Coordinates of C-alpha atoms and ligand atoms in Angstrom, one line a residue:
Chain A
M5 CA 88.1 111.5 120.5
S6 CA 89.5 114.7 122.8
D7 CA 91.3 111.7 124.8
A8 CA 93.3 110.0 122.1
G9 CA 96.4 110.7 121.0
Q10 CA 98.2 110.3 124.3
D11 CA 99.2 107.2 123.9
T12 CA 102.9 107.7 122.6
Q13 CA 103.3 103.8 123.1
H14 CA 104.6 101.8 120.1
W15 CA 101.8 100.5 117.8
F16 CA 102.1 96.9 116.9
D17 CA 100.0 96.4 113.7
G18 CA 96.8 94.5 115.7
E19 CA 95.8 92.9 112.2
A20 CA 99.1 91.0 111.7
G21 CA 100.7 90.1 115.3
P22 CA 99.3 88.1 117.6
V23 CA 99.5 91.2 120.0
V24 CA 95.9 93.2 119.7
R25 CA 96.2 96.6 121.9
P26 CA 93.3 98.3 122.9
Y27 CA 91.9 100.7 120.4
A28 CA 91.7 103.7 122.7
M29 CA 92.2 106.0 120.1
T30 CA 88.6 104.6 118.7
R31 CA 87.1 104.1 122.1
G32 CA 86.7 100.8 121.4
R33 CA 85.6 100.6 117.9
T34 CA 86.9 97.9 115.8
S35 CA 84.8 98.7 112.7
S36 CA 83.6 102.2 110.9
T37 CA 80.0 103.2 110.7
V38 CA 81.0 103.3 107.1
R39 CA 79.1 100.3 105.8
H40 CA 82.0 98.5 103.7
R41 CA 85.5 97.7 104.8
L42 CA 87.6 100.7 103.1
D43 CA 90.2 99.2 100.7
L44 CA 93.8 99.2 102.1
I45 CA 94.3 101.0 98.2
A46 CA 91.3 103.3 99.0
V47 CA 92.2 107.0 98.7
V48 CA 91.1 109.4 101.0
V49 CA 90.2 112.9 99.2
P50 CA 89.7 116.3 101.4
E51 CA 86.7 117.5 100.7
P52 CA 86.2 121.5 100.2
A53 CA 84.4 121.8 103.6
A54 CA 87.9 120.3 105.3
E55 CA 89.7 123.3 104.6
D56 CA 90.8 123.8 108.1
P57 CA 89.8 120.4 110.3
G58 CA 91.9 121.7 113.4
R59 CA 89.2 123.8 114.2
D60 CA 86.5 120.8 114.4
Q61 CA 86.6 120.3 117.7
T62 CA 85.4 117.0 117.7
L63 CA 88.3 116.1 115.4
S64 CA 91.2 114.1 117.5
P65 CA 94.8 115.4 116.4
E66 CA 94.8 111.9 114.2
H67 CA 91.7 113.0 112.6
V68 CA 93.2 116.4 111.2
E69 CA 96.4 114.3 110.6
I70 CA 95.1 112.6 108.3
V71 CA 93.4 115.1 106.4
E72 CA 96.5 117.5 106.5
R73 CA 98.3 114.6 104.7
C74 CA 95.9 114.1 102.3
R75 CA 95.1 117.6 101.3
D76 CA 98.1 118.1 98.5
T77 CA 98.2 114.4 97.8
P78 CA 95.3 111.9 98.4
Q79 CA 96.7 109.0 100.0
S80 CA 95.5 105.6 100.5
I81 CA 94.6 104.1 104.1
A82 CA 97.4 101.8 103.7
E83 CA 99.9 104.6 103.3
L84 CA 98.1 106.8 106.1
A85 CA 98.7 103.5 108.8
A86 CA 102.2 103.2 107.7
G87 CA 103.0 107.2 107.8
L88 CA 100.9 107.8 111.1
D89 CA 102.6 104.4 112.3
L90 CA 99.1 103.3 113.3
P91 CA 97.7 99.9 113.0
V92 CA 95.3 99.7 109.7
G93 CA 92.0 99.0 111.7
V94 CA 92.7 102.4 113.5
V95 CA 93.0 104.0 110.4
R96 CA 89.9 102.5 109.1
V97 CA 87.7 103.7 111.9
L98 CA 89.1 107.6 111.8
V99 CA 88.7 107.6 108.0
G100 CA 85.1 106.1 108.2
D101 CA 84.4 109.2 111.1
L102 CA 85.9 111.9 108.4
V103 CA 83.6 110.5 106.2
E104 CA 80.5 110.5 108.3
D105 CA 81.8 113.8 109.1
E106 CA 81.9 114.8 105.6
L107 CA 85.0 116.3 105.9
V108 CA 86.8 113.5 103.0
H109 CA 85.5 110.7 100.9
V110 CA 87.3 107.8 99.9
T111 CA 87.4 106.7 96.4
R112 CA 87.0 102.6 96.1
P113 CA 89.8 101.4 93.9
V114 CA 88.8 99.8 90.2
P115 CA 89.5 96.2 90.3
P116 CA 91.9 95.1 87.3
A117 CA 89.3 93.1 85.9
E118 CA 87.2 95.9 85.5
L119 CA 89.2 98.4 84.8
P120 CA 87.7 100.1 81.7
D121 CA 90.6 99.5 79.3
V122 CA 93.9 97.4 79.5
N123 CA 95.9 100.5 78.3
I124 CA 96.5 101.6 81.3
L125 CA 98.6 98.5 82.1
R126 CA 100.9 99.3 79.4
E127 CA 101.3 102.5 80.9
V128 CA 102.3 100.9 84.5
I129 CA 104.6 99.2 82.0
N130 CA 105.7 102.0 80.7
G131 CA 106.0 104.0 83.7
L132 CA 108.2 101.1 85.9
R133 CA 110.5 101.2 82.6
A134 CA 110.9 104.9 83.3
L135 CA 111.6 104.7 86.9
Chain B
M4 CA 96.2 124.5 86.8
A5 CA 93.3 126.7 86.8
F6 CA 95.2 129.0 89.5
G7 CA 93.0 132.3 90.5
R8 CA 90.3 130.8 90.0
S9 CA 88.8 131.3 93.7
S10 CA 90.6 131.5 96.9
H11 CA 90.6 127.8 97.6
R12 CA 93.5 125.3 96.4
P13 CA 93.0 123.2 93.0
R14 CA 91.2 120.2 94.1
P15 CA 93.9 117.0 94.6
V16 CA 94.1 114.6 92.0
S17 CA 92.9 111.5 93.1
P18 CA 94.9 108.6 91.8
V19 CA 94.1 105.5 90.0
T20 CA 95.7 102.9 92.4
L21 CA 97.0 99.3 91.7
K22 CA 98.8 96.7 93.6
L23 CA 101.1 93.9 93.4
L24 CA 102.0 91.5 96.0
V25 CA 105.7 90.1 96.7
A26 CA 105.7 86.5 98.5
G27 CA 107.5 83.7 99.0
G28 CA 109.3 82.4 102.1
F29 CA 111.0 83.3 105.1
G30 CA 114.4 85.0 104.8
V31 CA 113.8 85.1 100.7
G32 CA 114.0 89.0 100.1
K33 CA 110.9 90.3 100.1
T34 CA 111.4 93.3 102.2
T35 CA 114.9 94.1 100.3
L36 CA 112.9 93.8 96.8
V37 CA 110.3 96.2 98.1
G38 CA 112.8 98.4 99.4
A39 CA 114.9 98.5 95.9
V40 CA 112.4 100.3 94.2
S41 CA 109.6 102.3 96.4
E42 CA 109.5 105.2 97.5
I43 CA 108.4 104.8 101.1
R44 CA 110.4 102.8 103.4
P45 CA 108.7 99.4 104.2
L46 CA 106.9 99.4 106.9
R47 CA 109.3 97.9 109.9
T48 CA 107.0 96.1 111.6
E49 CA 109.3 93.2 113.2
E50 CA 110.2 90.9 116.3
T51 CA 112.8 88.7 116.7
L52 CA 112.8 85.5 116.9
S53 CA 113.3 85.0 120.1
E54 CA 110.3 87.1 121.0
A55 CA 107.9 85.3 118.9
G56 CA 108.9 82.5 120.6
R57 CA 109.4 80.0 117.4
P58 CA 112.7 78.2 118.0
V59 CA 111.5 75.8 115.4
D60 CA 112.3 78.0 112.3
D61 CA 114.9 76.6 110.0
V62 CA 117.2 80.3 109.0
D63 CA 119.9 78.2 107.7
G64 CA 121.1 79.7 104.6
V65 CA 120.1 83.3 105.7
E66 CA 123.2 84.9 107.2
G67 CA 123.1 86.9 110.0
K68 CA 119.0 86.7 110.6
T69 CA 117.7 87.9 113.3
T70 CA 114.4 89.3 113.4
T71 CA 111.3 88.4 110.9
T72 CA 108.3 90.4 109.5
V73 CA 105.5 90.6 112.2
A74 CA 103.7 93.3 109.6
M75 CA 104.1 93.5 105.9
D76 CA 106.4 95.7 104.1
F77 CA 104.7 98.3 102.0
G78 CA 106.1 100.9 99.2
R79 CA 104.5 103.2 97.0
I80 CA 105.7 103.9 93.4
T81 CA 104.1 106.9 92.0
L82 CA 104.1 106.3 87.6
R83 CA 102.2 109.5 87.2
E84 CA 100.3 112.2 89.6
D85 CA 97.5 109.9 88.7
L86 CA 98.8 106.4 88.4
V87 CA 100.1 104.6 91.7
L88 CA 101.3 101.1 92.0
Y89 CA 101.7 99.7 96.0
L90 CA 104.0 97.1 97.0
F91 CA 102.9 94.7 99.7
G92 CA 105.7 92.2 100.9
T93 CA 103.7 89.6 102.8
P94 CA 105.0 87.3 106.0
G95 CA 106.3 84.4 104.7
Q96 CA 105.5 82.5 107.9
D97 CA 102.2 80.2 107.6
R98 CA 100.6 81.7 110.3
F99 CA 100.5 84.9 108.6
W100 CA 98.5 83.8 106.0
F101 CA 95.2 85.0 107.1
L102 CA 96.5 88.5 105.8
W103 CA 96.9 87.2 102.2
D104 CA 92.9 86.8 101.4
E105 CA 92.7 90.7 102.0
L106 CA 95.7 91.3 100.3
A107 CA 95.1 89.0 97.0
Q108 CA 91.7 90.7 96.4
G109 CA 92.2 93.1 93.6
A110 CA 95.9 92.7 93.2
L111 CA 96.7 93.7 89.8
G112 CA 99.3 90.3 90.4
A113 CA 102.2 88.5 92.1
V114 CA 105.8 88.2 92.3
V115 CA 106.9 84.8 94.3
L116 CA 110.7 85.0 95.4
A117 CA 112.1 82.1 95.4
D118 CA 116.1 80.9 96.6
T119 CA 117.0 77.5 94.8
R120 CA 118.0 76.2 98.4
R121 CA 115.2 76.5 100.0
L122 CA 112.6 76.1 96.7
A123 CA 109.8 74.1 99.4
D124 CA 109.5 77.5 100.8
S125 CA 107.6 78.9 97.5
F126 CA 105.1 75.9 96.7
A127 CA 102.5 77.3 99.4
A128 CA 102.5 80.6 97.7
V129 CA 102.3 79.5 94.1
D130 CA 99.8 77.3 95.1
Y131 CA 97.7 80.4 96.5
F132 CA 97.9 82.6 93.5
E133 CA 97.5 79.3 91.3
R134 CA 94.0 78.8 92.9
R135 CA 92.8 82.7 92.7
G136 CA 93.7 82.8 89.2
I137 CA 96.1 85.9 90.2
P138 CA 98.6 86.5 87.4
F139 CA 102.2 86.0 89.0
T140 CA 105.9 85.7 88.0
V141 CA 108.5 83.6 89.8
A142 CA 111.6 85.4 90.4
V143 CA 114.4 83.4 91.8
N144 CA 116.8 85.6 94.1
C145 CA 120.6 84.9 93.0
F146 CA 122.1 84.5 96.4
E147 CA 125.6 84.3 96.0
G148 CA 127.1 81.0 97.3
A149 CA 123.6 79.3 96.0
D150 CA 123.8 76.9 93.4
R151 CA 122.7 78.2 90.2
F152 CA 119.9 75.9 88.1
P153 CA 118.6 75.8 84.6
A154 CA 115.3 77.9 84.9
G155 CA 113.5 74.5 83.5
T156 CA 114.6 73.0 86.5
V157 CA 113.3 75.2 88.8
R158 CA 110.4 75.7 86.9
A159 CA 109.7 72.0 86.9
A160 CA 110.5 71.7 90.5
L161 CA 107.6 74.3 91.2
D162 CA 105.5 72.5 89.0
L163 CA 104.5 75.8 87.0
D164 CA 102.4 76.2 83.8
P165 CA 104.3 77.4 81.0
E166 CA 102.6 80.7 80.9
V167 CA 104.0 81.8 84.2
P168 CA 107.2 83.9 83.7
L169 CA 110.3 82.3 85.6
M170 CA 113.3 85.0 85.9
M171 CA 116.8 85.5 88.1
C172 CA 117.0 88.3 89.9
D173 CA 118.4 90.3 92.6
A174 CA 116.3 91.8 94.9
R175 CA 119.0 94.4 96.1
D176 CA 119.4 95.6 92.2
R177 CA 116.8 98.3 91.1
E178 CA 117.0 97.5 87.7
S179 CA 116.6 93.7 88.3
V180 CA 113.2 94.1 90.6
K181 CA 112.0 96.8 87.8
E182 CA 112.2 94.1 85.2
V183 CA 110.3 91.5 87.8
L184 CA 107.7 93.9 88.5
V185 CA 107.4 94.7 84.5
A186 CA 107.0 90.6 83.9
V187 CA 104.2 90.9 86.4
V188 CA 102.2 93.2 84.7
E189 CA 102.8 92.2 81.4
H190 CA 101.6 88.6 81.9
A191 CA 98.6 90.4 83.5
L192 CA 98.1 92.5 80.8
N193 CA 98.3 89.3 78.4
R194 CA 96.1 87.7 80.6
A195 CA 93.5 90.6 80.7
T196 CA 93.8 90.8 76.6
L197 CA 93.1 86.9 76.2
R198 CA 90.1 87.8 78.3
R199 CA 88.8 90.8 76.7
E200 CA 89.4 89.6 73.2
P201 CA 88.9 85.8 73.1
A202 CA 90.2 84.1 70.0
V203 CA 87.8 84.3 66.7
N204 CA 88.1 80.4 65.6
Ligands
GTP2 N1 123.6 87.9 98.6 C1 122.1 88.6 98.9 N2 121.5 88.5 99.9 C2 120.4 89.0 99.6 C3 119.5 89.2 99.0 N3 118.3 89.5 98.6 C4 118.2 89.8 100.2 N4 119.5 89.3 100.7 C5 119.8 89.4 102.2 O1 118.7 88.3 103.0 C6 118.7 88.5 104.0 C7 117.1 88.4 103.6 O2 116.3 89.5 103.4 P1 115.3 90.3 103.3 O3 114.7 90.8 102.2 O4 115.0 90.6 105.2 O5 114.0 88.5 103.3 P2 112.3 88.4 103.5 O6 111.8 87.8 102.7 O7 112.1 89.9 104.0 O8 112.3 88.3 104.9 P3 111.4 87.5 106.0 O9 110.5 88.6 105.9 O10 112.2 87.8 107.4 O11 110.5 86.6 105.5 C8 119.1 90.1 104.5 O12 120.1 90.0 104.9 C9 119.3 90.8 103.1 O13 120.2 91.5 102.7 C10 119.9 89.1 97.4 O14 119.3 89.0 96.5 N5 121.4 88.6 97.5
MG3 MG1 110.8 91.1 105.1

């Protein structure tokens, strides 16, 4: 990963457009070793062990940046991709690396049909009205 | 807040995350709608029509429109520290339908934005959410200069089930968009309540 982050060109979302750039940042890997595909709204939460990820020489600046961004406010995969201006696929791979290194864990979103009770939806409605 | 317990920072709260989709035809106002209510500026990964090489796109009724969305609009609404709603505006062009399947999975609900001048552009989205059983609301974006039709006429043209909410909106107006989102979640709530507590008769 040490050669990552030098490509300052604009990245198009490889999943959306006809232009698929080589995934240099992930050394060509297009799917992470984390078995399930990380959901767009799955949330990345740093582990206490990730207190100072910058000292880990095996991590790219993008890995470190992801941990830093999630430190105070855990962020979703989609949010990280938007914030870092990286394709979702690349962020999935990078987060997969961090999970493997036990620097973060990822909470899987609860499908609406499996929400423990519907009161959460009432809270969403109230929250929207109060915006 | 448990300050001073150790030298470590308090563990961050991992929020419950939900998502709503915003779908609709080309230039109907999806990006405008997401931008009217969300904290994150929409992810503007767009290309110009000429670059995309699609001379056949009918842009009638979309004055001054020169770019089209390639990726998707993305917005975050923080309802509480531990409750976050994400909005995904999906590209209106048929060639981006492959994006939808991932987005639709686990979606709380959807908004189908419609323009009465181009109502047929909404058919595909209505069809999509109907077939997948995703609760959706149709919101007619009221552009100036477009004829106003009674809701019943639009409903008939789209062949909507009676339970599907249909409303008029202004995608530029925060309050109006809030009402649309509330309608979607209320619809989802009604569905969930019916499913959990089947009528006893
Ligand atoms: N008058 C009026 N104009 C609007 C309204 N909503 C959007 N617009 C304008 O219509 C044009 C298209 O709106 P967008 O939000 O970009 O539409 P879109 O659905 O995201 O378009 P694509 O992503 O290309 O499919 C923009 O110039 C908007 O400013 C509205 O409610 N009233
Ligand atoms: Mg758009």
